[in-house]
Every structure is written in C-alpha cells, then in structure tokens.
Coordinates of C-alpha atoms in Angstrom, one line a residue:
Chain A
M32 CA 36.3 -77.7 -19.1
M33 CA 36.6 -78.8 -22.7
T34 CA 38.1 -82.2 -24.0
I35 CA 40.2 -81.7 -27.2
K36 CA 41.5 -84.2 -29.6
R37 CA 44.9 -83.4 -31.0
L38 CA 47.4 -85.2 -33.2
D39 CA 50.5 -86.5 -31.6
I40 CA 54.0 -86.8 -33.1
A41 CA 53.4 -90.4 -34.4
D42 CA 50.4 -88.9 -36.4
A43 CA 52.5 -86.0 -37.6
Q44 CA 55.2 -88.4 -38.9
K45 CA 52.6 -90.3 -40.8
L46 CA 51.4 -87.1 -42.4
I47 CA 54.9 -86.1 -43.2
A48 CA 55.7 -89.5 -44.7
G49 CA 52.6 -89.4 -46.9
A50 CA 53.3 -85.9 -48.1
R51 CA 57.1 -86.8 -48.9
D52 CA 55.9 -89.8 -50.8
K53 CA 53.7 -87.8 -52.9
A54 CA 56.3 -85.0 -53.3
V55 CA 58.8 -87.6 -54.6
E56 CA 56.2 -89.0 -56.9
I57 CA 55.5 -85.5 -58.5
G58 CA 59.2 -84.7 -58.4
V59 CA 59.0 -81.5 -56.3
P60 CA 60.9 -81.2 -52.9
M61 CA 58.8 -79.6 -50.5
C62 CA 58.7 -77.9 -47.1
I63 CA 56.2 -79.9 -45.0
A64 CA 54.7 -78.5 -41.7
I65 CA 52.4 -80.1 -39.3
T66 CA 50.6 -78.0 -36.5
D67 CA 48.2 -79.2 -33.8
E68 CA 44.7 -78.0 -33.6
S69 CA 45.7 -74.8 -31.8
G70 CA 48.1 -73.8 -34.7
N71 CA 51.3 -74.8 -32.8
L72 CA 54.1 -76.5 -34.7
V73 CA 54.5 -80.3 -34.1
A74 CA 56.9 -81.3 -36.9
F75 CA 58.6 -80.0 -39.8
E76 CA 60.7 -81.3 -42.6
R77 CA 62.4 -79.4 -45.5
M78 CA 63.3 -82.0 -48.2
D79 CA 66.6 -81.5 -49.9
G80 CA 66.0 -78.8 -52.4
G81 CA 63.0 -77.3 -50.6
K82 CA 62.9 -73.6 -50.8
V83 CA 64.2 -71.3 -47.9
T84 CA 61.3 -69.0 -48.3
S85 CA 58.9 -71.8 -48.1
I86 CA 59.8 -72.7 -44.5
T87 CA 57.8 -69.9 -43.0
I88 CA 55.1 -70.3 -45.6
A89 CA 54.5 -74.1 -44.9
I90 CA 54.3 -73.4 -41.3
D91 CA 51.8 -70.5 -41.7
K92 CA 49.6 -72.5 -44.2
S93 CA 49.5 -75.3 -41.6
F94 CA 48.7 -72.7 -38.8
T95 CA 46.0 -71.1 -40.9
A96 CA 44.5 -74.4 -41.9
S97 CA 44.3 -75.7 -38.2
G98 CA 43.5 -72.4 -36.6
A99 CA 40.7 -71.4 -39.2
K100 CA 39.5 -74.9 -39.7
K101 CA 39.6 -74.8 -43.4
A102 CA 41.8 -75.1 -46.2
T103 CA 43.9 -72.2 -47.1
H104 CA 42.7 -72.2 -50.8
E105 CA 39.2 -71.7 -49.6
Y106 CA 40.2 -68.1 -48.7
G107 CA 41.3 -67.8 -52.4
D108 CA 38.0 -66.8 -53.8
A109 CA 36.8 -64.9 -50.7
S110 CA 39.9 -62.9 -50.6
Q111 CA 40.1 -61.6 -54.2
P112 CA 39.6 -57.9 -54.8
G113 CA 36.0 -57.0 -54.4
A114 CA 35.3 -60.0 -52.5
P115 CA 34.2 -59.9 -48.8
A116 CA 37.5 -61.1 -47.2
Y117 CA 39.7 -59.0 -49.4
G118 CA 42.6 -58.0 -47.4
I119 CA 42.7 -60.8 -45.0
A120 CA 46.0 -62.2 -46.6
S121 CA 48.0 -59.7 -44.5
A122 CA 46.3 -60.4 -41.2
I123 CA 48.2 -61.8 -38.1
N124 CA 51.4 -60.2 -39.3
G125 CA 51.0 -61.9 -42.7
R126 CA 50.7 -65.3 -41.2
L127 CA 47.2 -65.8 -42.4
M128 CA 47.7 -67.7 -45.8
V129 CA 45.1 -67.6 -48.5
V130 CA 47.4 -69.6 -51.0
G131 CA 46.6 -73.2 -51.5
G132 CA 48.6 -75.9 -49.7
G133 CA 47.2 -75.8 -46.2
L134 CA 44.6 -78.4 -45.2
P135 CA 43.1 -78.9 -41.9
V136 CA 43.4 -82.6 -40.4
I137 CA 39.9 -83.7 -39.5
V138 CA 39.2 -86.9 -37.7
D139 CA 35.6 -87.8 -36.7
G140 CA 34.4 -84.4 -37.7
E141 CA 37.0 -82.5 -35.5
V142 CA 40.0 -80.5 -36.6
V143 CA 43.0 -82.1 -34.7
G144 CA 45.6 -80.4 -36.6
G145 CA 46.9 -79.0 -39.9
I146 CA 49.3 -79.7 -42.7
G147 CA 51.1 -77.1 -44.8
I148 CA 53.2 -77.4 -47.9
S149 CA 55.2 -75.1 -49.9
S150 CA 57.9 -75.0 -52.5
G151 CA 55.8 -76.0 -55.7
T152 CA 53.0 -74.2 -57.5
P153 CA 49.9 -74.0 -55.2
A154 CA 48.3 -76.8 -57.1
Q155 CA 51.3 -78.9 -56.4
D156 CA 51.3 -77.9 -52.8
V157 CA 47.7 -78.8 -52.5
T158 CA 48.3 -82.3 -54.0
V159 CA 51.2 -83.0 -51.7
A160 CA 49.2 -81.8 -48.7
Q161 CA 46.3 -84.2 -49.8
G162 CA 48.8 -87.0 -50.2
G163 CA 49.9 -86.6 -46.5
L164 CA 46.3 -86.5 -45.4
D165 CA 45.3 -89.5 -47.4
A166 CA 48.2 -91.6 -46.0
F167 CA 47.3 -90.4 -42.5
L168 CA 43.6 -91.2 -42.7
A169 CA 44.2 -94.6 -44.3
S170 CA 46.4 -95.5 -41.3
L171 CA 43.5 -95.0 -38.8
Chain B
M192 CA 82.8 -68.8 -55.6
M193 CA 82.5 -71.0 -52.4
T194 CA 81.5 -74.5 -51.9
I195 CA 79.6 -75.2 -48.8
K196 CA 79.0 -78.4 -46.9
R197 CA 75.5 -78.6 -45.5
L198 CA 73.7 -81.4 -43.6
D199 CA 70.9 -82.8 -45.7
I200 CA 67.4 -84.1 -44.4
A201 CA 68.8 -87.5 -43.7
D202 CA 71.5 -86.2 -41.5
A203 CA 68.8 -84.1 -39.8
Q204 CA 66.8 -87.1 -39.1
K205 CA 69.7 -88.8 -37.4
L206 CA 70.3 -85.7 -35.2
I207 CA 66.7 -85.8 -34.3
A208 CA 66.6 -89.6 -33.6
G209 CA 69.8 -89.2 -31.3
A210 CA 68.3 -86.3 -29.3
R211 CA 64.9 -88.2 -29.1
D212 CA 66.7 -91.3 -27.7
K213 CA 68.5 -89.1 -25.1
A214 CA 65.3 -87.2 -24.2
V215 CA 63.5 -90.4 -23.7
E216 CA 66.6 -91.7 -21.6
I217 CA 66.4 -88.8 -19.2
G218 CA 62.5 -88.5 -19.2
V219 CA 62.0 -85.2 -20.6
P220 CA 59.9 -84.6 -23.8
M221 CA 61.7 -82.0 -25.8
C222 CA 61.4 -79.7 -28.7
I223 CA 64.1 -80.5 -31.3
A224 CA 65.2 -78.3 -34.0
I225 CA 67.8 -78.8 -36.8
T226 CA 69.0 -75.9 -38.8
D227 CA 71.4 -75.8 -41.8
E228 CA 74.7 -74.0 -41.9
S229 CA 72.8 -70.8 -43.0
G230 CA 70.5 -70.9 -39.9
N231 CA 67.5 -72.0 -41.8
L232 CA 65.2 -74.9 -40.4
V233 CA 65.5 -78.2 -41.9
A234 CA 63.5 -80.4 -39.5
F235 CA 61.7 -80.1 -36.2
E236 CA 60.0 -82.3 -33.8
R237 CA 57.9 -81.5 -30.7
M238 CA 57.8 -84.8 -28.7
D239 CA 54.5 -85.4 -27.0
G240 CA 54.6 -83.2 -23.9
G241 CA 57.2 -80.7 -25.3
K242 CA 56.4 -77.3 -24.3
V243 CA 54.6 -74.8 -26.6
T244 CA 57.0 -72.0 -25.5
S245 CA 59.9 -74.2 -26.5
I246 CA 59.1 -74.4 -30.2
T247 CA 60.5 -71.0 -31.1
I248 CA 63.2 -71.3 -28.5
A249 CA 64.6 -74.6 -29.8
I250 CA 64.5 -73.2 -33.4
D251 CA 66.2 -70.1 -32.3
K252 CA 68.9 -72.1 -30.4
S253 CA 69.8 -74.0 -33.5
F254 CA 69.7 -70.8 -35.6
T255 CA 72.1 -69.2 -33.2
A256 CA 74.4 -72.2 -32.9
S257 CA 74.6 -72.6 -36.7
G258 CA 74.7 -69.0 -37.5
A259 CA 77.1 -67.9 -35.0
K260 CA 79.2 -71.2 -35.2
K261 CA 79.3 -71.8 -31.4
A262 CA 77.2 -73.3 -28.6
T263 CA 74.6 -71.0 -27.2
H264 CA 76.0 -71.6 -23.8
E265 CA 79.4 -70.2 -24.8
Y266 CA 77.6 -66.8 -24.8
G267 CA 76.9 -67.3 -21.2
D268 CA 79.9 -65.6 -19.8
A269 CA 80.3 -63.1 -22.6
S270 CA 76.8 -61.8 -22.2
Q271 CA 76.8 -61.2 -18.5
P272 CA 76.3 -57.7 -17.1
G273 CA 79.7 -55.9 -17.6
A274 CA 81.0 -58.3 -20.1
P275 CA 81.6 -57.4 -23.7
A276 CA 78.5 -59.0 -25.2
Y277 CA 76.2 -57.8 -22.6
G278 CA 72.9 -57.1 -24.3
I279 CA 73.3 -59.5 -27.1
A280 CA 70.6 -61.8 -25.7
S281 CA 67.9 -59.6 -27.3
A282 CA 69.4 -59.1 -30.5
I283 CA 67.8 -60.2 -33.8
N284 CA 64.3 -59.7 -32.3
G285 CA 65.3 -62.0 -29.4
R286 CA 66.4 -64.8 -31.8
L287 CA 70.0 -64.7 -30.5
M288 CA 69.9 -67.3 -27.6
V289 CA 72.5 -67.4 -24.9
V290 CA 70.9 -70.1 -23.0
G291 CA 72.3 -73.6 -23.3
G292 CA 70.8 -76.1 -25.6
G293 CA 72.2 -75.1 -29.0
L294 CA 75.1 -76.7 -30.6
P295 CA 76.7 -76.2 -33.9
V296 CA 77.2 -79.5 -35.9
I297 CA 80.7 -79.6 -37.0
V298 CA 82.2 -82.1 -39.6
D299 CA 85.8 -81.9 -40.7
G300 CA 86.2 -78.6 -38.9
E301 CA 83.3 -77.0 -40.8
V302 CA 80.0 -75.9 -39.4
V303 CA 77.5 -77.8 -41.4
G304 CA 74.3 -77.0 -39.3
G305 CA 73.0 -76.7 -35.7
I306 CA 70.8 -78.4 -33.2
G307 CA 68.6 -76.7 -30.7
I308 CA 66.7 -78.3 -27.8
S309 CA 64.2 -76.9 -25.5
S310 CA 61.7 -78.0 -22.7
G311 CA 64.0 -79.0 -20.0
T312 CA 66.6 -77.1 -17.8
P313 CA 69.4 -75.6 -19.8
A314 CA 71.6 -78.5 -18.6
Q315 CA 69.2 -81.2 -19.8
D316 CA 68.8 -79.2 -23.1
V317 CA 72.5 -79.4 -23.5
T318 CA 72.7 -83.1 -22.7
V319 CA 69.9 -83.8 -25.3
A320 CA 71.5 -81.8 -28.0
Q321 CA 74.9 -83.5 -27.3
G322 CA 73.0 -86.9 -27.5
G323 CA 71.8 -85.9 -31.1
L324 CA 75.3 -84.7 -32.1
D325 CA 77.0 -87.8 -30.8
A326 CA 74.6 -90.2 -32.6
F327 CA 75.0 -88.3 -35.7
L328 CA 78.8 -88.2 -35.7
A329 CA 78.9 -91.9 -34.8
S330 CA 77.0 -92.6 -38.0
L331 CA 79.6 -91.0 -40.3
Chain C
M203 CA 45.9 -89.1 -31.0
M204 CA 46.2 -87.2 -27.8
T205 CA 43.2 -86.1 -25.7
I206 CA 43.6 -82.8 -24.0
K207 CA 41.7 -81.0 -21.3
R208 CA 41.3 -77.2 -21.8
L209 CA 39.6 -74.6 -19.8
D210 CA 36.4 -73.2 -21.5
I211 CA 35.1 -69.6 -21.5
A212 CA 33.0 -70.3 -18.5
D213 CA 36.1 -71.4 -16.5
A214 CA 37.9 -68.3 -17.8
Q215 CA 35.2 -66.0 -16.5
K216 CA 35.6 -67.6 -13.0
L217 CA 39.2 -66.9 -13.2
I218 CA 38.7 -63.4 -14.2
A219 CA 36.1 -62.8 -11.5
G220 CA 38.3 -64.2 -8.9
A221 CA 41.2 -62.1 -10.0
R222 CA 39.1 -59.0 -10.2
D223 CA 37.8 -59.5 -6.7
K224 CA 41.3 -59.8 -5.4
A225 CA 42.4 -56.7 -7.3
V226 CA 39.6 -54.8 -5.8
E227 CA 40.5 -55.9 -2.3
I228 CA 44.1 -54.9 -2.6
G229 CA 43.0 -51.8 -4.5
V230 CA 45.1 -52.1 -7.6
P231 CA 43.2 -52.1 -11.0
M232 CA 44.7 -54.9 -13.1
C233 CA 45.0 -56.2 -16.5
I234 CA 43.8 -59.9 -16.5
A235 CA 44.5 -62.6 -19.2
I236 CA 43.4 -66.1 -19.5
T237 CA 44.9 -68.4 -22.1
D238 CA 44.3 -72.0 -22.9
E239 CA 46.6 -74.8 -22.5
S240 CA 48.1 -74.0 -25.8
G241 CA 49.0 -70.5 -24.9
N242 CA 46.1 -68.9 -27.0
L243 CA 44.0 -66.1 -25.5
V244 CA 40.6 -67.1 -24.1
A245 CA 39.5 -63.9 -22.3
F246 CA 40.8 -60.6 -21.2
E247 CA 39.8 -57.8 -19.0
R248 CA 41.5 -54.4 -18.4
M249 CA 39.9 -53.1 -15.2
D250 CA 39.3 -49.3 -15.2
G251 CA 42.7 -47.9 -14.5
G252 CA 44.7 -50.9 -15.6
K253 CA 47.8 -49.9 -17.4
V254 CA 48.1 -49.9 -21.3
T255 CA 51.5 -51.3 -21.2
S256 CA 50.2 -54.2 -19.0
I257 CA 47.9 -55.4 -21.8
T258 CA 50.5 -57.2 -23.6
I259 CA 52.4 -58.0 -20.5
A260 CA 49.5 -59.8 -18.9
I261 CA 48.7 -61.7 -22.1
D262 CA 52.3 -62.9 -22.3
K263 CA 52.5 -63.9 -18.7
S264 CA 49.6 -66.1 -19.2
F265 CA 51.0 -67.4 -22.4
T266 CA 54.2 -68.2 -20.6
A267 CA 52.6 -69.8 -17.7
S268 CA 50.5 -72.2 -19.8
G269 CA 53.0 -72.8 -22.6
A270 CA 56.0 -73.4 -20.3
K271 CA 53.8 -75.1 -17.5
K272 CA 55.1 -73.1 -14.6
A273 CA 54.7 -69.8 -12.8
T274 CA 56.6 -66.9 -14.5
H275 CA 58.2 -66.1 -11.2
E276 CA 59.9 -69.5 -11.2
Y277 CA 62.1 -68.2 -14.1
G278 CA 63.1 -65.3 -11.8
D279 CA 66.0 -67.0 -10.0
A280 CA 67.0 -69.2 -13.0
S281 CA 67.2 -66.1 -15.3
Q282 CA 69.4 -63.9 -13.0
P283 CA 72.7 -62.9 -14.4
G284 CA 75.1 -66.0 -13.8
A285 CA 72.1 -68.3 -13.7
P286 CA 71.5 -71.0 -16.3
A287 CA 68.6 -69.5 -18.0
Y288 CA 70.0 -66.0 -18.1
G289 CA 68.8 -64.3 -21.3
I290 CA 65.7 -66.3 -21.6
A291 CA 63.7 -63.2 -20.9
S292 CA 64.1 -61.9 -24.3
A293 CA 63.1 -65.1 -26.0
I294 CA 60.0 -65.4 -28.4
N295 CA 60.3 -61.8 -29.3
G296 CA 60.1 -60.9 -25.7
R297 CA 57.0 -62.9 -25.1
L298 CA 58.7 -65.2 -22.6
M299 CA 58.0 -63.5 -19.2
V300 CA 60.2 -64.1 -16.1
V301 CA 58.3 -61.6 -14.0
G302 CA 55.8 -62.9 -11.4
G303 CA 52.2 -62.6 -12.2
G304 CA 51.7 -65.6 -14.6
L305 CA 50.4 -68.9 -13.1
P306 CA 49.5 -72.2 -14.8
V307 CA 46.0 -73.4 -14.2
I308 CA 46.3 -77.0 -13.2
V309 CA 43.4 -79.5 -12.7
D310 CA 43.9 -83.1 -11.8
G311 CA 47.7 -82.6 -12.5
E312 CA 47.3 -81.3 -16.0
V313 CA 47.9 -77.8 -17.2
V314 CA 44.6 -76.7 -18.7
G315 CA 45.3 -72.9 -19.1
G316 CA 47.0 -69.9 -17.6
I317 CA 46.3 -66.7 -15.9
G318 CA 48.4 -63.5 -16.2
I319 CA 48.1 -60.4 -14.3
S320 CA 49.9 -57.0 -14.8
S321 CA 49.7 -53.5 -13.6
G322 CA 50.9 -53.8 -9.9
T323 CA 54.2 -54.7 -8.5
P324 CA 55.2 -58.3 -9.3
A325 CA 54.0 -59.4 -5.8
Q326 CA 50.6 -57.8 -6.3
D327 CA 50.3 -59.4 -9.7
V328 CA 51.1 -62.9 -8.0
T329 CA 48.6 -62.3 -5.3
V330 CA 45.9 -61.4 -7.8
A331 CA 46.6 -64.3 -10.1
Q332 CA 46.5 -66.6 -7.1
G333 CA 43.2 -65.0 -6.2
G334 CA 41.8 -66.0 -9.6
L335 CA 43.1 -69.4 -9.4
D336 CA 41.8 -70.0 -5.8
A337 CA 38.3 -68.8 -6.8
F338 CA 38.4 -71.0 -9.9
L339 CA 39.5 -74.2 -8.0
A340 CA 37.0 -73.6 -5.2
S341 CA 34.3 -73.7 -7.9
L342 CA 35.2 -77.2 -9.1
Chain D
M15 CA 44.2 -29.9 -22.7
M16 CA 41.7 -32.3 -24.1
T17 CA 38.8 -34.2 -22.3
I18 CA 38.3 -37.7 -23.8
K19 CA 35.4 -39.9 -23.5
R20 CA 36.2 -43.6 -23.3
L21 CA 34.2 -46.7 -22.6
D22 CA 34.8 -48.3 -19.4
I23 CA 34.9 -52.1 -18.6
A24 CA 31.2 -52.1 -17.7
D25 CA 30.5 -50.7 -21.1
A26 CA 32.8 -53.3 -22.7
Q27 CA 31.0 -56.1 -20.9
K28 CA 27.7 -54.9 -22.2
L29 CA 29.2 -54.9 -25.7
I30 CA 30.5 -58.4 -25.5
A31 CA 27.2 -59.6 -24.0
G32 CA 25.3 -58.2 -26.8
A33 CA 27.8 -59.7 -29.5
R34 CA 27.7 -63.0 -27.7
D35 CA 23.9 -63.1 -27.6
K36 CA 23.8 -62.4 -31.5
A37 CA 26.5 -65.0 -32.1
V38 CA 24.5 -67.6 -30.3
E39 CA 21.4 -66.5 -32.2
I40 CA 23.2 -67.0 -35.5
G41 CA 24.9 -70.3 -34.3
V42 CA 28.6 -69.1 -34.9
P43 CA 30.9 -69.0 -32.0
M44 CA 33.0 -65.9 -32.2
C45 CA 36.1 -64.1 -31.0
I46 CA 35.0 -60.7 -29.6
A47 CA 37.3 -57.8 -28.8
I48 CA 36.6 -54.3 -27.3
T49 CA 39.2 -51.7 -27.7
D50 CA 39.1 -48.1 -26.3
E51 CA 39.2 -45.0 -28.2
S52 CA 43.0 -45.2 -28.3
G53 CA 42.7 -48.6 -29.9
N54 CA 44.0 -50.4 -26.8
L55 CA 42.3 -53.7 -25.6
V56 CA 39.7 -53.5 -22.9
A57 CA 38.1 -56.9 -23.0
F58 CA 38.2 -60.0 -25.0
E59 CA 36.2 -63.2 -25.2
R60 CA 36.8 -66.3 -27.4
M61 CA 33.5 -68.2 -27.3
D62 CA 33.9 -72.0 -27.2
G63 CA 34.6 -72.9 -30.7
G64 CA 35.9 -69.4 -31.8
K65 CA 39.0 -69.7 -34.1
V66 CA 42.5 -69.6 -32.9
T67 CA 43.4 -67.3 -36.1
S68 CA 40.4 -65.0 -35.2
I69 CA 42.0 -63.9 -31.8
T70 CA 44.3 -61.5 -33.5
I71 CA 42.0 -60.6 -36.2
A72 CA 39.1 -59.6 -33.8
I73 CA 41.5 -57.5 -31.8
D74 CA 43.0 -55.7 -35.0
K75 CA 39.4 -55.1 -36.4
S76 CA 38.5 -53.4 -33.1
F77 CA 41.9 -51.5 -33.1
T78 CA 41.2 -50.2 -36.7
A79 CA 37.6 -49.3 -36.1
S80 CA 38.4 -47.3 -33.0
G81 CA 41.7 -45.9 -34.1
A82 CA 40.7 -45.0 -37.6
K83 CA 36.9 -44.0 -36.4
K84 CA 35.2 -46.0 -38.9
A85 CA 33.8 -49.5 -39.8
T86 CA 36.5 -51.9 -41.2
H87 CA 34.2 -52.6 -44.1
E88 CA 34.2 -48.9 -45.1
Y89 CA 37.8 -49.5 -46.2
G90 CA 36.6 -52.1 -48.6
D91 CA 36.1 -50.0 -51.7
A92 CA 38.9 -47.5 -50.9
S93 CA 41.5 -50.4 -50.6
Q94 CA 40.7 -52.2 -53.8
P95 CA 43.3 -52.3 -56.6
G96 CA 43.3 -48.8 -58.3
A97 CA 41.5 -47.2 -55.5
P98 CA 43.3 -44.4 -53.4
A99 CA 43.8 -46.6 -50.3
Y100 CA 45.1 -49.7 -52.2
G101 CA 47.7 -51.4 -50.2
I102 CA 46.5 -50.1 -46.7
A103 CA 45.4 -53.7 -45.7
S104 CA 49.1 -54.5 -44.8
A105 CA 49.8 -51.4 -42.9
I106 CA 50.9 -51.4 -39.2
N107 CA 52.2 -54.8 -39.7
G108 CA 49.0 -56.1 -41.0
R109 CA 46.9 -54.7 -38.2
L110 CA 45.0 -52.4 -40.3
M111 CA 41.9 -54.6 -41.2
V112 CA 39.8 -53.9 -44.1
V113 CA 37.6 -56.9 -43.9
G114 CA 34.2 -56.3 -42.2
G115 CA 33.5 -57.0 -38.5
G116 CA 35.0 -53.9 -36.8
L117 CA 32.8 -51.1 -35.9
P118 CA 33.5 -47.9 -34.0
V119 CA 31.4 -47.4 -30.9
I120 CA 30.1 -43.9 -31.1
V121 CA 28.4 -41.9 -28.4
D122 CA 27.1 -38.4 -28.7
G123 CA 29.0 -38.1 -32.0
E124 CA 32.3 -39.2 -30.5
V125 CA 34.1 -42.4 -30.9
V126 CA 34.5 -43.9 -27.5
G127 CA 35.9 -47.3 -28.5
G128 CA 35.5 -50.1 -31.0
I129 CA 34.2 -53.7 -31.4
G130 CA 35.8 -56.3 -33.5
I131 CA 34.3 -59.7 -34.4
S132 CA 35.9 -62.7 -36.2
S133 CA 35.3 -66.3 -36.8
G134 CA 32.3 -66.1 -39.2
T135 CA 32.0 -64.8 -42.6
P136 CA 32.6 -61.1 -42.8
A137 CA 28.8 -60.6 -43.2
Q138 CA 28.3 -62.7 -39.9
D139 CA 31.0 -60.9 -38.2
V140 CA 29.4 -57.4 -39.0
T141 CA 26.0 -58.7 -37.8
V142 CA 27.5 -59.8 -34.5
A143 CA 29.5 -56.7 -34.0
Q144 CA 26.2 -54.6 -34.7
G145 CA 24.4 -57.0 -32.2
G146 CA 27.0 -55.9 -29.6
L147 CA 26.6 -52.2 -30.6
D148 CA 22.8 -52.2 -30.5
A149 CA 22.7 -54.0 -27.1
F150 CA 25.1 -51.3 -25.7
L151 CA 23.4 -48.2 -27.2
A152 CA 20.1 -49.5 -25.9
S153 CA 21.5 -49.6 -22.3
L154 CA 22.5 -45.9 -22.3

C-alpha cells in the first residue's frame, strides 16, 4: 500500500486566488484549473473575459503537469521537430500539453497536484501559474 | 444582433457557495459545476471526498441544463423506453444527462447559466443544486 | 493537504492472481483490470481467450468502482428504466459502467483502488472480481 | 484463411518482467504495455512511481508498434515537417505514436505483438522496451 499526499479544496482555492491576483495584476483574464496529483480536476475558474477555448486547455495543462510531474513548457524544447519527444503534443487524445502554463504543485519534494492557466500568451500563462504557486507555497 | 444575459464569475461563486452549504448540511461531499448560458464551464469545485467519476457528470449535467434550458430530471420521463426522447441519454458522446442534478439558472425569465451536481443520489444532487440556486437568487 | 491510501503494484498483482485463479476455477478466461483509488490503471491482464471487447469494459468497470466508490452492479437497479439514475450508463463517454464485475477495493474503510472483470456473464464477472478481492484481503 | 502467430499472456509476462528489470536497473519507474499483433492490450503494469500521463502513452506506443509493425521511433524522421508522413502523429485520435519507446515483438520474421514503454525520456523508454524484448527472445 502506498501513502499519497494530495492537495485539498482549500489548497486549490489558495492556488486559484494567487493566480487570479496575478492575472488581475497583468490585466489578462484567465482560465485557471487545479488538478490533484492523479490529474483529476479539483477546482476551476474562468475569470470574466477568459477564453472559451481555454477551458479545456487550462484543465489539460494542469492534468499534464500533475500527471507527468513537470512543467508543460519543459516539453517545449523536447517536442520540437527533430527533438526526441516530437509528436508527443497530440498524445492522450491531445490532452498532453507542451505549451507553457502548466506547473506541478510540489510540496516536500512530492507532486501533490497541478495548476494550469490559459487565455494569455504562453509566457503570461506561466507567469500567472507561478503566481498561484507562489501564493500557495507562501501560505504553508 | 442579440444581447445575452450571462452569469459572471461572482454569480458562479454564489451558486457554488450555496450548493456547498447545502452539501455540508446533508453530509454528502459533492462535485459542483457552473456553466454559462452557452454551456461552457465557468467554475467547478470538487469538495474533499467528492467522487472522481462525478467530475465529468457534474459538468455535463450543468452543460445539459443550461444548453437545453431545463432541469436534467425533466428528461426522465421523456427518455424512458417507448417515450419520444428515448435514446437521448447517450447523445453528444454521452454528455446529454437525463439524471437529476442539473438545473438551469433563470433570471427574469432568461436562462443565464446552469448548475450541475454529482456524487450523491440523484435526489440529493437535485437538493444541492436547488440549494445553490436558492442562495444565488436570494442574493439578487 | 490530504493523505490518501493507494494500492501499489504488488497489491495489484495479488488482486490479479486471485481473480485469475477464480477464473481458471470456473473455466472462463477473463480480462482483469486494476485501478488505483483515482481510477487510473495500475495493472491489466487479458487471459488467453479473454475477449477483445472486454479490454475496455474491464478497465472501465474498475474505473467506475474505484471512482464512484461502489460496485458497478449497485448501479443495476438504480439505472433501470423508471429508476432515478436511468441514463447514467452512457455518462463519461460511456465509461460509467452499471454492469456487474467492478468492485471497489476497500481497506480499513477507505477505497484504495478497484478491480474490474469482463468476458463472462455479469454474474461470472462479479464472482471473479470477488475472488481477486478475497485473495488480496486474505494476504493483508 | 490465415494462421496468425500471437504472443500469449505468458509471453507478455516475460516481456513485462524483462522491461521491469531494466527499468529498475536504470532507476526509472515505468508504465509497461504489451499488445498482441492486432494492437489489442494483453497486459499492462504501472510500476510504483510511473506517470499517470504515461498509461495511455505506453499503451498507444505498443498499439502503434504492433499495428504498424515497426518501432515508434522509426516514424521520427518520416513524420518531421516536410517529410512524407508529416502529420501522422495526430492520427487515430492521437494514438499513432512517433516518439520512441514502442517496439514490435518479432518472432521468426513475424510480428506477434508489441511492447510500449513510457515515463522516462524517449531514449530511456527505448532502452527499457529493448530490455523487455531481449529477455523475452532469450527465453524462446
């Protein structure tokens, strides 16, 4: 039997609040998704003005970050044409996201969940995901 | 050109808070989904203990209620064997939900969104969805 | 933060071994799937002669049992025409299984995973799932 | 009428055991999938620590290798931008994998199944798949 650490809904709300604050700060309304360490959705918020197409993208970025235990942008280089993971972007029915904006939530060295952001540029999405992560980690 | 009324994220949070309160009251942790009048997800919360299988079901109940502009349980009779809408339950890749727990959010006679609940019995899910709706309408 | 108990691969292999023994005993080659408490596949075995169509069915029975925290056959009555959960069988893109053969794996009152069996009659599938569960629980 | 050679569950277990040994040797817990010559799953194991996103990827690598009768990394060159098979990576709902880690299992010049590995780098995945193949072929 294994013992697993998983973020709870209170943790998810802190992650969302931190991301929302950062999104307001940079002036880009975002879709914000939080998954648990198994990739299942825990909480989601589409800020007023967040993009409809970004609903699934935010959820899948979070799924990828928690399930693969790394930031989605880390797949960026590895999945370029000619690189070893080229083609991975369409895996799992397209759920495997290689675009920036998904970060694993790591506590004491363990992945306990993920955060996925979409509606801005990938750089903005990463910034907002990091904002959520920073706020959450500061609260521990 | 049309002008559409649509719930915003603040409205969605009131719906979720009302549903959460009712879920706590009856002692069943729920998945709670809010969609806009177009059926697109606005907010979601899986309470600690909410079922993994209920994530998609709650979202799809809300999608059905807002998109079809009626409660999911209203499909109950119409979708029975021999009834006119028999078979509708598997439509849209199974997203069309005929099980209770999805309610349209109606303001001034217009559907502005939906709420979908899952993890309890259908009766419990309806109760919690109504709890969310009541809290929201009381706040207007 | 939550702490979760989850079966590991050694547990999964005990569940499969117990199910396989029971399948051999009743003379029906089976597809045997083990998921963790979040519904994600841990181990799978198609015995020689197990049905191709049963691969996904076994996996989805196990997903349903662990995700919904109950036996798939418990949905049987509730999902009949006229009953409250009628129509649930096509939910989650058809992954929600209401046919017998999926059982949650419960240890100390917590769902730590699921077992799903397919290729026989539903009654045979339940028998084999129970065989896996019994062997596993006896090993604790 | 055709006569088909196909690996059985005992063969699949040898392939998994060989892959697991190699995965332990290189220190990367893997998802290991074995399909038959028709691309249908025969056996699967997620080692403790294997990635959730790799469940489907391992299965689909094995599906691709057995179904297309070649190693998934052999698609690498052919599927690059400008090359003849460009775009193939998203075929079959994304199941066609062009990332390394899927190998056909060939006996007496015939493809009798496939092995698919995921959770490491593509190079690690290929190494572990080859480890499974070597152990199996040595047992014949």
